[in-house]
Short mmCIF file of C-alpha atoms (C1' of nucleotides) in Angstrom, two decimals:
data_model
loop_
_atom_site.label_atom_id
_atom_site.label_comp_id
_atom_site.label_asym_id
_atom_site.label_seq_id
_atom_site.Cartn_x
_atom_site.Cartn_y
_atom_site.Cartn_z
CA MET Q 1 7.64 -64.60 22.47
CA GLN Q 2 8.95 -61.17 22.55
CA PRO Q 3 9.65 -59.47 25.80
CA GLN Q 4 7.10 -56.87 26.51
CA ARG Q 5 8.20 -53.47 25.52
CA PHE Q 6 7.97 -50.59 27.87
CA TYR Q 7 8.53 -46.97 27.71
CA PRO Q 8 12.02 -45.81 28.29
CA LEU Q 9 12.40 -45.51 31.96
CA SER Q 10 13.19 -41.93 32.01
CA LEU Q 11 10.63 -40.79 29.60
CA ASN Q 12 7.55 -39.46 31.12
CA PRO Q 13 4.32 -39.24 29.26
CA ILE Q 14 3.01 -36.73 31.69
CA PRO Q 15 3.86 -33.39 30.19
CA SER Q 16 3.93 -31.54 33.43
CA PHE Q 17 6.63 -33.83 34.62
CA THR Q 18 8.87 -33.10 31.77
CA SER Q 19 9.27 -29.47 32.44
CA ALA Q 20 12.11 -27.87 34.23
CA SER Q 21 10.54 -28.39 37.58
CA SER Q 22 10.01 -31.96 36.80
CA SER Q 23 8.99 -34.87 38.89
CA VAL Q 24 12.49 -35.35 40.09
CA THR Q 25 11.55 -32.95 42.74
CA ASN Q 26 12.55 -35.22 45.48
CA VAL Q 27 16.08 -35.27 44.47
CA ASP Q 28 18.57 -32.93 45.85
CA SER Q 29 17.70 -29.93 43.86
CA ARG Q 30 21.17 -28.57 44.05
CA ARG Q 31 22.39 -31.46 42.09
CA MET Q 32 19.45 -32.12 39.95
CA GLN Q 33 19.45 -28.71 38.57
CA THR Q 34 22.81 -29.50 37.21
CA PHE Q 35 21.39 -32.25 35.17
CA GLN Q 36 18.83 -32.44 32.58
CA SER Q 37 15.48 -32.10 34.11
CA GLN Q 38 14.02 -34.93 32.20
CA SER Q 39 11.96 -36.88 34.60
CA ILE Q 40 12.89 -40.35 35.36
CA PHE Q 41 10.18 -42.39 36.91
CA GLY Q 42 6.99 -40.48 36.99
CA PHE Q 43 4.72 -42.53 39.10
CA ASP Q 44 1.42 -41.33 40.28
CA ASN Q 45 1.23 -41.93 43.98
CA SER Q 46 -2.45 -42.38 43.84
CA ILE Q 47 -2.18 -45.70 42.18
CA PHE Q 48 -0.73 -47.06 45.33
CA ASN Q 49 -3.40 -45.66 47.42
CA THR Q 50 -5.99 -47.25 45.28
CA GLY Q 51 -4.30 -50.56 45.31
CA ALA Q 52 -4.14 -50.53 41.59
CA ALA Q 53 -0.45 -51.02 41.47
CA GLN Q 54 -0.60 -54.67 40.74
CA ALA Q 55 -3.18 -54.27 38.10
CA LEU Q 56 -1.03 -51.65 36.58
CA ALA Q 57 1.86 -53.99 36.51
CA ASP Q 58 -0.04 -56.29 34.28
CA ILE Q 59 -0.94 -53.92 31.55
CA ASP Q 60 1.07 -52.23 28.96
CA VAL Q 61 2.37 -49.10 30.48
CA LYS Q 62 2.12 -47.43 27.18
CA ASN Q 63 -1.52 -47.12 27.89
CA VAL Q 64 -1.08 -45.82 31.32
CA ASN Q 65 -0.52 -42.28 32.19
CA THR Q 66 1.91 -43.13 34.89
CA MET Q 67 5.54 -43.75 35.03
CA LEU Q 68 8.06 -44.66 37.60
CA ARG Q 69 10.02 -42.09 39.37
CA PRO Q 70 13.15 -42.90 41.29
CA ASP Q 71 11.93 -41.35 44.44
CA MET Q 72 9.12 -43.81 44.39
CA PHE Q 73 11.54 -46.58 44.88
CA SER Q 74 13.01 -45.41 48.08
CA ASN Q 75 10.96 -47.56 50.34
CA TYR Q 76 10.81 -50.22 47.78
CA LEU Q 77 14.42 -50.81 48.24
CA MET Q 78 14.36 -50.84 51.94
CA GLY Q 79 12.12 -53.83 52.26
CA HIS Q 80 14.03 -56.75 53.56
CA GLY Q 81 17.31 -58.46 53.30
CA ASP Q 82 19.45 -58.22 56.33
CA GLY Q 83 22.52 -57.93 54.24
CA ALA Q 84 21.08 -55.56 51.77
CA TYR Q 85 22.41 -52.15 51.83
CA GLY Q 86 20.06 -49.32 52.13
CA LEU Q 87 19.42 -46.59 49.75
CA PRO Q 88 21.69 -43.82 50.72
CA SER Q 89 20.40 -40.38 51.11
CA ALA Q 90 20.95 -38.05 48.29
CA SER Q 91 23.23 -36.00 50.36
CA GLY Q 92 25.86 -38.63 50.06
CA GLU Q 93 27.73 -37.11 52.88
CA GLY Q 94 29.80 -38.85 55.43
CA PHE Q 95 30.42 -41.53 52.97
CA GLU Q 96 33.80 -42.59 51.89
CA ALA Q 97 33.96 -43.32 48.25
CA ALA Q 98 35.25 -46.19 46.25
CA ALA Q 99 38.01 -46.84 48.71
CA LEU Q 100 35.74 -49.37 50.29
CA LEU Q 101 35.03 -51.16 47.12
CA PRO Q 102 37.96 -53.42 46.54
CA VAL Q 103 35.64 -56.34 46.76
CA SER Q 104 37.83 -59.35 46.69
CA SER Q 105 36.99 -61.18 43.57
CA HIS Q 106 36.44 -64.80 44.25
CA GLU Q 107 36.51 -67.10 41.32
CA PRO Q 108 33.39 -66.73 39.30
CA PRO Q 109 31.62 -69.76 37.97
CA ASP Q 110 33.37 -71.05 34.93
CA GLY Q 111 30.32 -70.65 32.79
CA MET Q 112 27.49 -68.24 32.90
CA VAL Q 113 24.15 -69.84 33.31
CA ASN Q 114 20.76 -68.45 33.81
CA LEU Q 115 19.43 -67.97 37.25
CA GLN Q 116 17.03 -70.80 36.93
CA GLN Q 117 19.85 -73.15 36.35
CA VAL Q 118 21.79 -71.70 39.17
CA MET Q 119 18.96 -72.15 41.53
CA ALA Q 120 18.55 -75.67 40.37
CA MET Q 121 22.09 -76.37 41.35
CA HIS Q 122 21.24 -76.23 45.02
CA HIS Q 123 24.58 -74.82 45.76
CA SER Q 124 24.65 -72.90 48.91
CA TYR Q 125 27.03 -70.13 48.33
CA PRO Q 126 29.11 -69.19 51.29
CA ALA Q 127 28.71 -65.71 52.59
CA PRO Q 128 26.07 -64.92 50.09
CA PHE Q 129 26.13 -61.23 50.45
CA PRO Q 130 29.36 -59.49 51.21
CA GLN Q 131 27.78 -56.52 52.74
CA TYR Q 132 27.52 -53.75 50.33
CA PRO Q 133 28.86 -50.78 52.22
CA MET Q 134 26.13 -48.59 53.50
CA PRO Q 135 27.08 -45.06 52.81
CA THR Q 136 24.68 -43.17 54.94
CA PRO Q 137 22.66 -44.78 57.64
CA PHE Q 138 19.03 -44.09 57.33
CA PRO Q 139 17.15 -42.57 60.13
CA THR Q 140 15.46 -45.53 61.70
CA SER Q 141 12.23 -43.71 61.41
CA VAL Q 142 12.22 -44.09 57.72
CA VAL Q 143 13.74 -47.48 57.49
CA ASN Q 144 11.12 -50.08 57.29
CA PRO Q 145 12.29 -53.27 58.86
CA THR Q 146 8.94 -54.94 58.66
CA PRO Q 147 8.74 -57.25 55.73
CA THR Q 148 5.00 -57.18 55.74
CA LEU Q 149 4.70 -53.60 54.78
CA PRO Q 150 3.78 -52.70 51.25
CA ARG Q 151 6.41 -53.22 48.67
CA TYR Q 152 5.49 -50.06 46.94
CA PRO Q 153 5.91 -46.77 48.58
CA LEU Q 154 2.80 -44.92 49.45
CA ALA Q 155 4.44 -41.61 49.43
CA ALA Q 156 7.89 -40.48 48.89
CA PRO Q 157 7.96 -36.73 48.65
CA ASN Q 158 9.91 -35.11 51.39
CA SER Q 159 10.15 -38.31 53.29
CA GLY Q 160 13.83 -37.91 53.62
CA LEU Q 161 14.46 -40.82 51.37
CA GLU Q 162 15.73 -39.69 48.11
CA VAL Q 163 16.95 -41.08 44.91
CA GLU Q 164 20.54 -41.98 44.75
CA THR Q 165 22.22 -39.47 42.56
CA ASP Q 166 25.67 -39.39 44.01
CA PRO Q 167 27.93 -40.45 41.19
CA ARG Q 168 30.25 -42.21 43.57
CA GLU Q 169 27.48 -44.21 45.03
CA LEU Q 170 26.13 -45.06 41.64
CA GLU Q 171 29.52 -46.15 40.59
CA ARG Q 172 29.94 -48.24 43.65
CA PHE Q 173 26.63 -49.87 43.20
CA ALA Q 174 27.36 -50.65 39.60
CA GLU Q 175 30.48 -52.44 40.57
CA HIS Q 176 28.84 -54.17 43.45
CA PHE Q 177 26.06 -55.23 41.18
CA LYS Q 178 28.42 -56.69 38.68
CA GLN Q 179 30.37 -58.56 41.27
CA ARG Q 180 27.29 -60.04 42.78
CA ARG Q 181 25.73 -60.88 39.47
CA ILE Q 182 28.81 -62.75 38.43
CA LYS Q 183 28.95 -64.46 41.76
CA LEU Q 184 25.40 -65.57 41.28
CA GLY Q 185 26.31 -66.86 37.90
CA VAL Q 186 23.74 -64.81 36.11
CA THR Q 187 24.38 -63.27 32.75
CA GLN Q 188 23.62 -59.71 31.85
CA ALA Q 189 20.99 -60.93 29.47
CA ASP Q 190 19.40 -63.00 32.18
CA VAL Q 191 19.18 -60.03 34.45
CA GLY Q 192 17.57 -58.02 31.74
CA LYS Q 193 14.94 -60.61 31.16
CA ALA Q 194 14.36 -61.25 34.82
CA LEU Q 195 13.50 -57.63 35.42
CA ALA Q 196 10.16 -58.11 33.81
CA HIS Q 197 9.37 -60.66 36.45
CA LEU Q 198 9.87 -58.23 39.23
CA LYS Q 199 6.44 -56.98 38.44
CA MET Q 200 7.42 -53.48 39.19
CA PRO Q 201 4.98 -51.17 37.51
CA GLY Q 202 6.42 -49.73 34.41
CA VAL Q 203 9.44 -51.95 34.54
CA GLY Q 204 9.87 -54.41 31.77
CA SER Q 205 12.78 -56.32 30.52
CA LEU Q 206 16.01 -54.74 29.47
CA SER Q 207 18.59 -55.84 27.01
CA GLN Q 208 21.98 -57.23 27.72
CA SER Q 209 23.35 -54.02 26.27
CA THR Q 210 21.70 -51.91 28.86
CA ILE Q 211 22.76 -54.09 31.75
CA CYS Q 212 26.25 -54.06 30.39
CA ARG Q 213 26.22 -50.32 30.05
CA PHE Q 214 24.94 -49.94 33.54
CA GLU Q 215 27.74 -52.01 34.92
CA SER Q 216 30.33 -50.23 32.90
CA LEU Q 217 28.88 -46.84 33.67
CA THR Q 218 28.41 -46.02 30.05
CA LEU Q 219 24.99 -44.58 30.58
CA SER Q 220 23.93 -41.09 31.27
CA HIS Q 221 23.74 -40.07 34.86
CA ASN Q 222 19.99 -39.86 34.71
CA ASN Q 223 19.82 -43.28 33.23
CA MET Q 224 22.03 -44.68 35.97
CA VAL Q 225 19.86 -43.07 38.57
CA ALA Q 226 16.77 -44.52 37.00
CA LEU Q 227 18.04 -48.03 36.66
CA LYS Q 228 19.73 -48.39 39.97
CA PRO Q 229 16.66 -49.04 42.10
CA ILE Q 230 15.40 -51.56 39.65
CA LEU Q 231 18.61 -53.47 39.48
CA HIS Q 232 18.99 -53.21 43.19
CA SER Q 233 15.61 -54.72 43.58
CA TRP Q 234 16.49 -57.55 41.30
CA LEU Q 235 19.72 -58.17 43.11
CA GLU Q 236 17.97 -58.35 46.42
CA LYS Q 237 15.56 -60.90 45.12
CA ALA Q 238 18.26 -62.87 43.44
CA GLU Q 239 20.32 -63.01 46.59
CA GLU Q 240 17.32 -64.07 48.53
CA ALA Q 241 16.37 -66.69 46.04
CA MET Q 242 19.87 -67.98 46.21
CA LYS Q 243 19.86 -68.10 49.96
CA GLY Q 244 16.67 -70.01 50.26
CA LYS Q 245 17.72 -72.74 47.93
CA ASP Q 246 14.21 -73.11 46.67
CA GLY Q 247 13.91 -70.55 44.00
CA THR Q 248 10.52 -69.05 43.72
CA GLY Q 249 10.78 -69.21 40.01
CA GLU Q 250 9.72 -65.66 39.62
CA LEU Q 251 13.12 -64.79 38.38
CA SER Q 252 13.21 -67.40 35.74
CA GLY Q 253 12.30 -65.68 32.56
CA ILE Q 254 10.98 -67.06 29.41
CA LEU Q 255 13.74 -67.14 26.93
CA PRO Q 256 12.56 -65.21 23.95
CA ASN Q 257 13.52 -66.37 20.55
CA THR Q 258 14.22 -63.36 18.48
CA ASP Q 259 14.64 -64.41 14.94
CA LYS Q 260 14.35 -61.14 13.14
CA LYS Q 261 17.63 -59.96 11.78
CA ARG Q 262 18.43 -56.38 11.29
CA LYS Q 263 21.31 -55.54 9.11
CA ARG Q 264 23.76 -53.14 10.53
CA THR Q 265 25.55 -50.58 8.49
CA SER Q 266 29.24 -50.77 8.89
CA ILE Q 267 31.20 -47.65 8.28
CA ALA Q 268 34.67 -48.41 7.09
CA ALA Q 269 37.66 -47.13 9.01
CA PRO Q 270 38.73 -44.46 6.54
CA GLU Q 271 35.25 -43.01 6.39
CA LYS Q 272 35.01 -43.18 10.12
CA ARG Q 273 38.21 -41.27 10.51
CA LEU Q 274 36.89 -38.59 8.27
CA LEU Q 275 33.66 -38.48 10.16
CA GLU Q 276 35.61 -38.03 13.34
CA ASP Q 277 37.52 -35.21 11.72
CA PHE Q 278 34.31 -33.57 10.71
CA PHE Q 279 32.97 -34.11 14.15
CA ARG Q 280 35.90 -32.36 15.70
CA GLN Q 281 35.37 -29.47 13.38
CA GLN Q 282 31.66 -29.32 13.93
CA PRO Q 283 29.83 -31.75 16.17
CA ARG Q 284 26.50 -30.37 15.14
CA PRO Q 285 26.54 -29.99 11.41
CA SER Q 286 23.59 -28.59 9.58
CA GLY Q 287 21.49 -30.70 7.36
CA GLU Q 288 23.24 -29.34 4.36
CA ARG Q 289 26.61 -30.12 5.75
CA ILE Q 290 25.50 -33.58 6.63
CA ALA Q 291 24.38 -34.05 3.09
CA ALA Q 292 27.70 -32.81 1.84
CA ILE Q 293 29.59 -35.10 4.13
CA ALA Q 294 27.41 -37.99 3.13
CA ASP Q 295 28.05 -37.20 -0.47
CA LYS Q 296 31.76 -36.92 0.05
CA LEU Q 297 31.99 -40.19 1.93
CA ASP Q 298 29.51 -41.92 -0.25
CA LEU Q 299 27.25 -42.70 2.65
CA LYS Q 300 23.56 -42.26 3.06
CA LYS Q 301 22.64 -38.96 4.56
CA ASN Q 302 20.68 -40.65 7.27
CA VAL Q 303 23.60 -42.83 8.15
CA VAL Q 304 25.72 -39.76 8.59
CA ARG Q 305 23.05 -37.98 10.56
CA VAL Q 306 22.62 -40.92 12.90
CA TRP Q 307 26.34 -41.24 13.23
CA PHE Q 308 26.58 -37.67 14.44
CA CYS Q 309 23.68 -38.19 16.79
CA ASN Q 310 25.29 -41.26 18.21
CA GLN Q 311 28.61 -39.57 18.47
CA ARG Q 312 27.13 -36.76 20.50
CA GLN Q 313 25.26 -39.21 22.61
CA LYS Q 314 28.33 -41.27 23.09
CA GLN Q 315 30.03 -38.32 24.64
CA LYS Q 316 27.15 -37.47 26.80
CA ARG Q 317 26.00 -40.82 27.93
CA ASP Q 318 29.18 -41.94 29.45
CA PHE Q 319 28.14 -41.51 33.00
CA ARG Q 320 31.69 -41.07 34.11
CA SER Q 321 32.45 -38.45 31.57
CA GLN Q 322 29.77 -36.30 33.02
CA PHE Q 323 31.88 -35.68 36.02
CA ARG Q 324 34.97 -34.83 34.19
CA CYS Q 325 35.97 -31.88 32.19
CA ARG Q 326 37.94 -32.63 29.17
CA GLY Q 327 38.03 -32.02 25.52
CA GLY Q 328 36.76 -35.30 24.23
CA VAL Q 329 35.78 -38.73 25.15
CA ALA Q 330 37.14 -40.57 22.20
CA GLY Q 331 37.83 -44.06 23.24
CA GLY Q 332 36.66 -43.49 26.72
CA LEU Q 333 37.89 -45.45 29.63
CA PRO Q 334 38.27 -49.14 29.51
CA SER Q 335 35.21 -50.60 31.03
CA THR Q 336 37.05 -52.95 33.24
CA LEU Q 337 36.35 -53.15 36.88
CA SER Q 338 39.71 -51.77 37.60
CA ALA Q 339 39.07 -48.62 35.69
CA ARG Q 340 38.76 -46.06 38.35
CA PRO Q 341 37.03 -43.02 37.04
CA LEU Q 342 38.26 -39.67 37.97
CA LEU Q 343 35.66 -38.33 40.21
CA PRO Q 344 35.68 -34.91 41.66
CA PRO Q 345 35.73 -34.08 45.33
CA THR Q 346 32.81 -34.98 47.47
CA SER Q 347 30.77 -31.89 47.14
CA THR Q 348 28.14 -32.55 44.58
CA THR Q 349 27.48 -28.92 44.14
CA SER Q 350 30.88 -28.29 42.80
CA LEU Q 351 31.28 -31.34 40.75
CA LEU Q 352 32.35 -29.49 37.75
CA PRO Q 353 34.54 -26.64 36.88
CA THR Q 354 32.35 -23.76 35.99
CA LYS Q 355 33.43 -23.74 32.41
CA CYS Q 356 31.96 -27.15 31.95
CA SER Q 357 28.50 -27.96 30.99
CA PRO Q 358 26.99 -29.25 34.16
CA PHE Q 359 25.27 -32.00 32.37
CA THR Q 360 27.77 -33.28 29.95
CA GLY Q 361 30.92 -32.34 31.70
CA TYR Q 362 32.14 -30.89 28.51
CA PHE Q 363 32.58 -27.51 27.14
CA GLU Q 364 29.44 -27.03 25.26
CA SER Q 365 29.60 -26.63 21.57
CA THR Q 366 25.99 -26.24 20.89
CA PHE Q 367 26.27 -23.68 18.22
CA ARG Q 368 25.30 -24.91 14.87
CA GLU Q 369 26.50 -23.66 11.64
"C1'" DA J 1 31.50 -54.52 24.76
"C1'" DT J 2 30.06 -51.46 21.38
"C1'" DG J 3 28.43 -49.60 16.69
"C1'" DC J 4 24.52 -48.29 14.35
"C1'" DA J 5 19.47 -47.83 14.74
"C1'" DT J 6 14.75 -46.84 16.45
"C1'" DG J 7 11.15 -44.23 18.38
"C1'" DA J 8 8.97 -41.11 21.93
"C1'" DG J 9 8.87 -36.62 23.27
"C1'" DC J 10 9.93 -32.04 22.36
"C1'" DG J 11 10.94 -27.31 20.51
"C1'" DG H 1 15.61 -32.76 13.43
"C1'" DC H 2 17.34 -33.09 18.10
"C1'" DT H 3 17.95 -35.64 22.61
"C1'" DC H 4 17.69 -39.65 25.16
"C1'" DA H 5 16.88 -44.38 26.52
"C1'" DT H 6 17.33 -48.45 24.68
"C1'" DG H 7 17.96 -52.51 21.52
"C1'" DC H 8 19.75 -55.54 17.73
"C1'" DA H 9 23.65 -57.16 15.60
"C1'" DT H 10 28.27 -57.95 15.58
"C1'" DA H 11 33.39 -57.35 16.43
#
DNA sequence: ATGCATGAGCG
DNA sequence: GCTCATGCATA
């Protein structure tokens, strides 16, 4: 059984949401305007008011004209969990950065097992939730301490709760997430599968790759923003399930057996070096040039084209790189927990030197030949 | 963890 | 034909 496929989380089928004044309206506009305006989680509020949310969760979102929007998750995240940290405000102010994050790493389980197995172990983990530092206290008026209130937000706009877009906070969460996941003994793949069982509208399973990239911050900023509430939600449930030693089972996913094999082109080192040379010369070669390169390297034109696409994306998608200004990203940072990204001073409005592209953190070289 | 690939949405 | 999110396959 294949995991159900969903739309990319940040793609929004509603055209009006994809314009410059997109649905990410709730987000600190000062910052958001520095990023691509692609909407993230378009989610029609009305579905909540009509109580159709659950029904929606059960059908293929491809057929639904709604998507999730990060701001819709604000309340979602605040639900319960005494130890759970709250969604910080987008302002991100009064919040000391990664200094607080040296989470002491206790020994992880020797082997990774799926959550179901873990829960079956009946181990009660001591101090299940080393409090994730709460950056900005929420006004109590918007915090919902009552566990009986709806899991899905009825309205988010201008509620004061906003999507987390502070790169520091995202980074901190990513690390926190990884630490906790490991502590729980859950693999990245397990998390990805379990997401489908959260029954969050528009949220299906994700691959191990994506979870990995989230943890290692090798996603675009928008992508990080979009995934954070979902993963946070999973983590909350997982912690809870672990606490109450009787797992509800909702996190145990069906293990899909993917048998189809796709062959992957492998570009040899010499060719790759040449491609990198070409890329340095011109990151956005014309079709003709691509053809020429392909011919020269004896590669298929499409392979070369995709390689350039991926190379550009590689630069851009590294979440961390978006807050740096440098010539290239080749190699990138090691994705170890100890890799401390160079993040700019607190002010999110001046994250980047003016010469940088606000989105990519790079000097733009958009001109094509 | 990451390289190559796919596909939706878009201009 | 590009960007972007995401996944399969593999180093």
